Coordinates of C-alpha atoms and ligand atoms in Angstrom, one line a residue:
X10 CA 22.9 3.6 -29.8
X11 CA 25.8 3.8 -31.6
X12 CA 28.2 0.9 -31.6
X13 CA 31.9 -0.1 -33.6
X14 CA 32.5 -3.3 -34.1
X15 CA 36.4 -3.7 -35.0
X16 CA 36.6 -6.8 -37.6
X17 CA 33.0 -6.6 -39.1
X18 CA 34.3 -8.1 -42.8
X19 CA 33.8 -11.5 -41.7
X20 CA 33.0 -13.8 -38.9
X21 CA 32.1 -12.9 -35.3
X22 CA 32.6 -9.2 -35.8
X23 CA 29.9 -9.4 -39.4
X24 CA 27.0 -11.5 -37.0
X25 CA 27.7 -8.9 -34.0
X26 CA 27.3 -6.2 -36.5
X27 CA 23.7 -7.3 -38.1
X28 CA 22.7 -8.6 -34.6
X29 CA 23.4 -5.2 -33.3
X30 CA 21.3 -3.3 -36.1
X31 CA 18.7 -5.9 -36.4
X32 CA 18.5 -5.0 -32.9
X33 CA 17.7 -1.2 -33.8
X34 CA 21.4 -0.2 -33.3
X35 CA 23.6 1.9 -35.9
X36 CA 26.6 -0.1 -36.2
X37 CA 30.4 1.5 -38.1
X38 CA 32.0 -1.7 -39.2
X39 CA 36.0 -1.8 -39.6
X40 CA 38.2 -3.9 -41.1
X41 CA 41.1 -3.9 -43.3
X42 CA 39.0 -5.5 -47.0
X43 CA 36.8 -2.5 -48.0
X44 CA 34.7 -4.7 -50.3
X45 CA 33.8 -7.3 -47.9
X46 CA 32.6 -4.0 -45.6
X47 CA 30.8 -2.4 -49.0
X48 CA 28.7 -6.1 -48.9
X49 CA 27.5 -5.4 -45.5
X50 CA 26.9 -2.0 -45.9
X51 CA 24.6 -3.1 -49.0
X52 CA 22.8 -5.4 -46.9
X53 CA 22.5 -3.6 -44.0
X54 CA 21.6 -0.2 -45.2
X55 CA 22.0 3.3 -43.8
X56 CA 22.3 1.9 -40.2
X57 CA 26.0 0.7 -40.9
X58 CA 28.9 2.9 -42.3
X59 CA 32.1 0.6 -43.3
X60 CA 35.0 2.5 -41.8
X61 CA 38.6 0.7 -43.4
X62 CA 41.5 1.2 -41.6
X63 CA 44.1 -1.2 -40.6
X64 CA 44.2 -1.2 -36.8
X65 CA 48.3 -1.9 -37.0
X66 CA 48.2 1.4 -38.6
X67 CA 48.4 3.9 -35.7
X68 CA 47.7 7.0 -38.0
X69 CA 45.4 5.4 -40.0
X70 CA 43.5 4.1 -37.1
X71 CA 43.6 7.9 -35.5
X72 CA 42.7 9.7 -38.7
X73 CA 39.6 7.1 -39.7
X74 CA 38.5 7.8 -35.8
X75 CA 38.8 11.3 -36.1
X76 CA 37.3 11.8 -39.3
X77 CA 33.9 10.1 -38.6
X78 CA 31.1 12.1 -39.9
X79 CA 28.8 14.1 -37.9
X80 CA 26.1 11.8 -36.2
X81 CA 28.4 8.7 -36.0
X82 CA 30.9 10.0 -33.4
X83 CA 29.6 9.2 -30.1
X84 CA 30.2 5.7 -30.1
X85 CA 28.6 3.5 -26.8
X86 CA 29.4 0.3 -27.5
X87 CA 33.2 -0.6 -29.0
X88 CA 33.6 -4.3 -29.4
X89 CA 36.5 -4.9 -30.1
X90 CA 36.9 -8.0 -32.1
X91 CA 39.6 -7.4 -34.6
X92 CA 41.8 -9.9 -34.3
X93 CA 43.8 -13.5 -35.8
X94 CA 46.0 -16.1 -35.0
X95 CA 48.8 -16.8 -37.3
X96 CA 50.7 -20.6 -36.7
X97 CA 50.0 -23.2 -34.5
X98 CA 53.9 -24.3 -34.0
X99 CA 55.6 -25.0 -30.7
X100 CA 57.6 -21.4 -30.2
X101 CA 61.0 -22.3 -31.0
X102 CA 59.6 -23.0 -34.8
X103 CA 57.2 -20.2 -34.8
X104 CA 57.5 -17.3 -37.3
X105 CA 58.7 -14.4 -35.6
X106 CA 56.7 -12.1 -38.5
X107 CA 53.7 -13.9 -37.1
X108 CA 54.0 -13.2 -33.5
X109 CA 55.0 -9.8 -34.5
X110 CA 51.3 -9.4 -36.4
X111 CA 49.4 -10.9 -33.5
X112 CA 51.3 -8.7 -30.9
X113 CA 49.9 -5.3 -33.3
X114 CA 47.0 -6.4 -33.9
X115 CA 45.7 -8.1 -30.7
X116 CA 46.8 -5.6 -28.3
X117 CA 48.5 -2.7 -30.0
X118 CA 45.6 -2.6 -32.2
X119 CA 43.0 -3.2 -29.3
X120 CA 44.4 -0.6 -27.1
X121 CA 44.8 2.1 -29.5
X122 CA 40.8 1.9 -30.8
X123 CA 40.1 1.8 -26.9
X124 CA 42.6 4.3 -26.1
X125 CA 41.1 6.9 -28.6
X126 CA 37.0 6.4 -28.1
X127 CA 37.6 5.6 -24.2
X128 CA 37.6 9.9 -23.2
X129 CA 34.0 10.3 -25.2
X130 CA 32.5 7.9 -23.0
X131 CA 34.0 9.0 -19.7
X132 CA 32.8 12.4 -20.8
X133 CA 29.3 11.7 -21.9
X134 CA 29.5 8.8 -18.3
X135 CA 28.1 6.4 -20.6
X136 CA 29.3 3.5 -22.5
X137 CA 30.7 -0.3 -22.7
X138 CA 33.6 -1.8 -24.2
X139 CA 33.4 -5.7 -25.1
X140 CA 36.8 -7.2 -25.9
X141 CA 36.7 -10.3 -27.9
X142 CA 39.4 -12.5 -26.0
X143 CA 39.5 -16.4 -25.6
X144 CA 39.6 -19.4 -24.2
X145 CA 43.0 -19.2 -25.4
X146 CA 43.9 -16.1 -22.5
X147 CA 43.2 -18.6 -19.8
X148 CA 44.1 -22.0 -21.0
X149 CA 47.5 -22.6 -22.2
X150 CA 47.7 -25.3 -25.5
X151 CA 50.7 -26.8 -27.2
X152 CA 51.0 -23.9 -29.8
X153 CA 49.0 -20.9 -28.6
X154 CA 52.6 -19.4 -27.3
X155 CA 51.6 -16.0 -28.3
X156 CA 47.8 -16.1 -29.5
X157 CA 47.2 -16.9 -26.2
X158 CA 49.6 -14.5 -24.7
X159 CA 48.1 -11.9 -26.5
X160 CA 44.7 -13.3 -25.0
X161 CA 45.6 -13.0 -21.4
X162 CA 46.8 -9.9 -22.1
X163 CA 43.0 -8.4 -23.5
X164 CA 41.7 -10.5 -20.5
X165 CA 43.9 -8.3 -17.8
X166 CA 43.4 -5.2 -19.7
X167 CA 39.4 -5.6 -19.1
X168 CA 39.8 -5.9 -15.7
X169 CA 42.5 -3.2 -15.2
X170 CA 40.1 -0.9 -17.5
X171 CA 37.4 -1.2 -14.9
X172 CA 39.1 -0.5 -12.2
X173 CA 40.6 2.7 -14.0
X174 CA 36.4 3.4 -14.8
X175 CA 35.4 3.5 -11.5
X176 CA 33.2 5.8 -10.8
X177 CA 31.8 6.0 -13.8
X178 CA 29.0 4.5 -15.9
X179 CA 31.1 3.0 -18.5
X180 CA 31.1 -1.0 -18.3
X181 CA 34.0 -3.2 -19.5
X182 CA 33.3 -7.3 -20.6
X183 CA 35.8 -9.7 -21.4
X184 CA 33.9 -12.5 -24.3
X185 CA 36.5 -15.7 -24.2
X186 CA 35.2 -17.8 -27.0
X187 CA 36.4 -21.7 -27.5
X188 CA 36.2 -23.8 -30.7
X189 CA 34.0 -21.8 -33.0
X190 CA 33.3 -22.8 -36.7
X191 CA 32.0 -20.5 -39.8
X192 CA 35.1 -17.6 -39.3
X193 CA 37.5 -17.5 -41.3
X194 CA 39.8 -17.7 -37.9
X195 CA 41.6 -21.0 -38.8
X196 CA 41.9 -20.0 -42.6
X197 CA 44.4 -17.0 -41.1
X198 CA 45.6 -19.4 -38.6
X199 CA 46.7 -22.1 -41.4
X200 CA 47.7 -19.3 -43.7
X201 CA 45.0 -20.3 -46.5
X202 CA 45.4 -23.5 -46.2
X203 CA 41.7 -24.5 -46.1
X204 CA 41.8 -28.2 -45.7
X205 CA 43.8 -27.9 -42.8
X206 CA 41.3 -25.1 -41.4
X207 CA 38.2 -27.6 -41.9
X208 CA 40.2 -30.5 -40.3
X209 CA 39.9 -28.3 -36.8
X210 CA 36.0 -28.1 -37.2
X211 CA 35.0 -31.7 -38.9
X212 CA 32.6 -33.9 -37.1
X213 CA 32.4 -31.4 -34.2
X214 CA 29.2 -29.1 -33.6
X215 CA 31.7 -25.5 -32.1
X216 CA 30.4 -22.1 -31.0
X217 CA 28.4 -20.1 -34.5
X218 CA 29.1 -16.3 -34.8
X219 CA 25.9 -16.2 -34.1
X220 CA 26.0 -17.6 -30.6
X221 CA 29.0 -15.2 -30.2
X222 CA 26.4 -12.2 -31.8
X223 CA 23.5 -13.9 -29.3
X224 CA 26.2 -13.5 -26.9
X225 CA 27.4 -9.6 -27.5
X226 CA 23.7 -8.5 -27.8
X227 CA 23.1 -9.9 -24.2
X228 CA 25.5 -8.5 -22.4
X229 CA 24.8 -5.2 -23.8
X230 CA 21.6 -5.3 -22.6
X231 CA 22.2 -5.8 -19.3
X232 CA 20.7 -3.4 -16.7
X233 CA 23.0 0.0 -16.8
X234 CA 24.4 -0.8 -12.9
X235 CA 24.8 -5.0 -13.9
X236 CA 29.0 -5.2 -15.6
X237 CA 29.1 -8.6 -17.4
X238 CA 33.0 -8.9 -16.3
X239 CA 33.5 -11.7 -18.5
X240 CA 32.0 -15.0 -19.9
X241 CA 33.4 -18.3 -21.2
X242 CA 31.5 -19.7 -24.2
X243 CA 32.5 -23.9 -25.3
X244 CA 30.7 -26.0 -27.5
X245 CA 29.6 -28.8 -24.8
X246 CA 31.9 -30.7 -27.3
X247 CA 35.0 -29.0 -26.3
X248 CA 36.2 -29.8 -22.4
X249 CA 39.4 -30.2 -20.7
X250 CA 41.9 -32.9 -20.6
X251 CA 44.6 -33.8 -17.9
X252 CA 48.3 -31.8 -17.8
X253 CA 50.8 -33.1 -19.8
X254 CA 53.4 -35.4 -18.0
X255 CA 56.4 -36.2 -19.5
X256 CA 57.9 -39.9 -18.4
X257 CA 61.8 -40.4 -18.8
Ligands
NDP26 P1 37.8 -13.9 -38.7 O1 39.2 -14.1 -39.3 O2 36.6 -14.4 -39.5 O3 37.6 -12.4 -38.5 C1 38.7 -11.5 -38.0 C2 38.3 -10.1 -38.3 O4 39.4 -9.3 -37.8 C3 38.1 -9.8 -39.8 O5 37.0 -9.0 -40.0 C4 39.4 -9.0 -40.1 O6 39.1 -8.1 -41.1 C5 39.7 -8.3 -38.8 N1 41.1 -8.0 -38.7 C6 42.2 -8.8 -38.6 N2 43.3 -8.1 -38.6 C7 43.0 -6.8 -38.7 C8 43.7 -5.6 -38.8 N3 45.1 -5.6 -38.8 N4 43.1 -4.4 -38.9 C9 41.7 -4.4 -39.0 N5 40.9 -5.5 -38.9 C10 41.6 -6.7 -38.8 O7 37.9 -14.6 -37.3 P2 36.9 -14.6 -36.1 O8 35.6 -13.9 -36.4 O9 36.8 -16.0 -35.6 O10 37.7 -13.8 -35.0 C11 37.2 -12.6 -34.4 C12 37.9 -12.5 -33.0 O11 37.5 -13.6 -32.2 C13 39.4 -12.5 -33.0 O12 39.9 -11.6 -32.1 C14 39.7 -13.9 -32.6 O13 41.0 -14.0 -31.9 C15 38.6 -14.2 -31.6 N6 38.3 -15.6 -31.3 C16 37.9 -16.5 -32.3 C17 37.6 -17.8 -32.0 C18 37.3 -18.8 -33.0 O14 37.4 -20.0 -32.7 N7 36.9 -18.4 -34.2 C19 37.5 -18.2 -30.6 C20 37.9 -17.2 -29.6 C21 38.2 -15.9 -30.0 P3 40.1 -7.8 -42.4 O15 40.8 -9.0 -42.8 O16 39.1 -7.2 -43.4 O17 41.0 -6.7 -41.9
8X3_27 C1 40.3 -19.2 -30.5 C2 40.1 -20.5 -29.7 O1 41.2 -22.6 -28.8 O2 41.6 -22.0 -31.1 O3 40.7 -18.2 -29.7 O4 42.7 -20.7 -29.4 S1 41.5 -21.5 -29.8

C-alpha cells in the first residue's frame, strides 16, 4: 500500500510514517523543511520519498501532487496530519497573522490534499483518509479560539466526507489526540519559546507519537467493511474539570 502522511518532518506525522513502513507500507512524507524529510528518507530507505511542499501553497501543493513519479501515485491511505497551533491567548489579544496560518493550514491546507487524491480513490473504490484532529474540535479551552475551531471543523468534514463516500469503499477516520509530549506542537504553539513548551509537559506522562503511530496503524488495519469514525486518545492524566462560573 501506498500511503501520505502530510507533516512527516517531525512528531506524530515522522512515528506514523516509520510505523507505516515498518509495517511493509511505502510511505511519501510532506512537509515544508526538506532536510528534516532527507533524514527520514535516509533512515527509512527506498520505501519513503520526501515530497516538500507547503500545503498553504495551493500551486505548490497541486504541482508536487501532480508531479509524483510513476509507481507512487495511487495513494490508499492520506493521513492528514499537517498541522500547528500558533498562541494560546484569549481572542481579543490573539494575533490575527496567527489565526490567519491555522485557518490555511488546518483546513485550507487539509481540504486541498483531500480534495486533489480524494477522485483516485473513488476511482480505483479503494482507500482511507485519517485526519489528525483533537481533543481541541470537541472541547472548548480558555485559548483554543481558533485551533480549536479549526479542529471542529476537520472533525465535521470527516463525517460529511463519509456521507459524500457512500457507496463506496473508501473509509474516512477522525484521530482527536489530547496532551501529547515529544512534538514539536507546543514549540510552534509558544513561538520557540522552549521553556514555556516544556512547562505544558513537566511532571505529566501525555500521549507519545508513538501511541498516536500505534494508533494510525490500527485503524488502518481494520477489516475493509469496519470505518473507525473517530477515536479520542488522553493520557489517563489528562480529564475534565467543571464549567467555568463567573460570580459577581
Ligand atoms: P509538530 O509540530 O511536531 O508537527 C507538525 C507537522 O506539520 C510538521 O511535520 C510540519 O512540517 C507540518 N506542517 C506544519 N505546517 C505546515 C505547512 N504549512 N505545510 C506543510 N507541512 C506543515 O506537531 P505534532 O506532531 O504534535 O502535530 C501533528 C498534528 O497533530 C497537528 O495537526 C496537530 O494539530 C495535531 N495534534 C497534536 C497534539 C499534540 O498534543 N501534540 C494533540 C492533538 C492534535 P514542516 O514544519 O516541515 O512544514
Ligand atoms: C492539541 C491538544 O489540548 O493542546 O490539539 O489543544 S490541545
Amino acid at each position: 500500500m501506498i500511503a501520505m502522511v502530510t507533516g512527516a518532518s517531525s512528531g506524530f506525522g515522522e512515528a506514523i510514517s516509520r510505523a507505516l513502513v515498518a509495517a511493509g507500507h511505502r510511505v511519501i512524507g510532506t512537509g515544508r523543511r526538506a532536510e528534516r524529510l532527507a533524514g527520514l528518507a535516509d533512515e527509512l530507505g527506498e520505501s519513503f520519498l520526501p515530497l516538500v511542499f507547503d500545503v498553504q501553497d495551493k500551486a505548490a501543493t497541486r504541482a508536487a501532487l501532480d508531479g509524483l513519479p510513476s509507481g507512487w501515485s495511487e495513494v490508499d491511505l492520506l493521513v492528514n496530519n499537517a498541522g500547528l497551533a500558533l498562541g494560546l491567548a484569549p481572542a481579543h489579544q490573539s494575533e490575527l497573522e496567527d489565526w490567519e496560518q491555522m485557518i490555511a493550514t488546518n483546513i485550507s491546507g487539509l481540504t486541498l490534499v483531500t480534495r486533489l487524491l480524494l477522485p483516485g480513490m473513488v476511482a480505483r473504490n479503494r482507500g482511507h483518509v485519517i485526519n489528525i484532529g483533537s481533543i481541541a474540535g470537541t472541547y472548548p479551552y480558555p485559548g483554543g479560539n481558533v485551533y480549536g475551531a479549526t479542529k471542529a471543523f476537520v472533525k465535521q468534514f470527516s463525517l460529511n466526507l463519509r456521507a459524500d463516500l457512500a457507496g463506496t469503499a473508501v473509509r474516512v477516520t477522525n484521530v482527536e489526540p489530547g496532551l501529547c509530549g515529544g512534538t514539536e506542537f507546543s514549540n510552534v504553539r509558544f513561538h520557540g519559546d522552549d521553556a514555556k513548551a516544556a512547562s505544558v509537559y513537566q511532571g505529566v506522562q501525555a500521549i507519545s507519537p508513538q501511541d498516536i503511530a500505534n494508533t494510525v496503524l490500527w485503524i488502518g488495519e481494520q477489516p475493509a467493511h469496519v470505518n473507525i469514525n473517530s477515536i479520542e486518545i488522553m493520557p489517563v492524566a489528562q480529564t475534565f474539570g467543571p464549567l467555568h462560573i463567573s460570580r459577581g
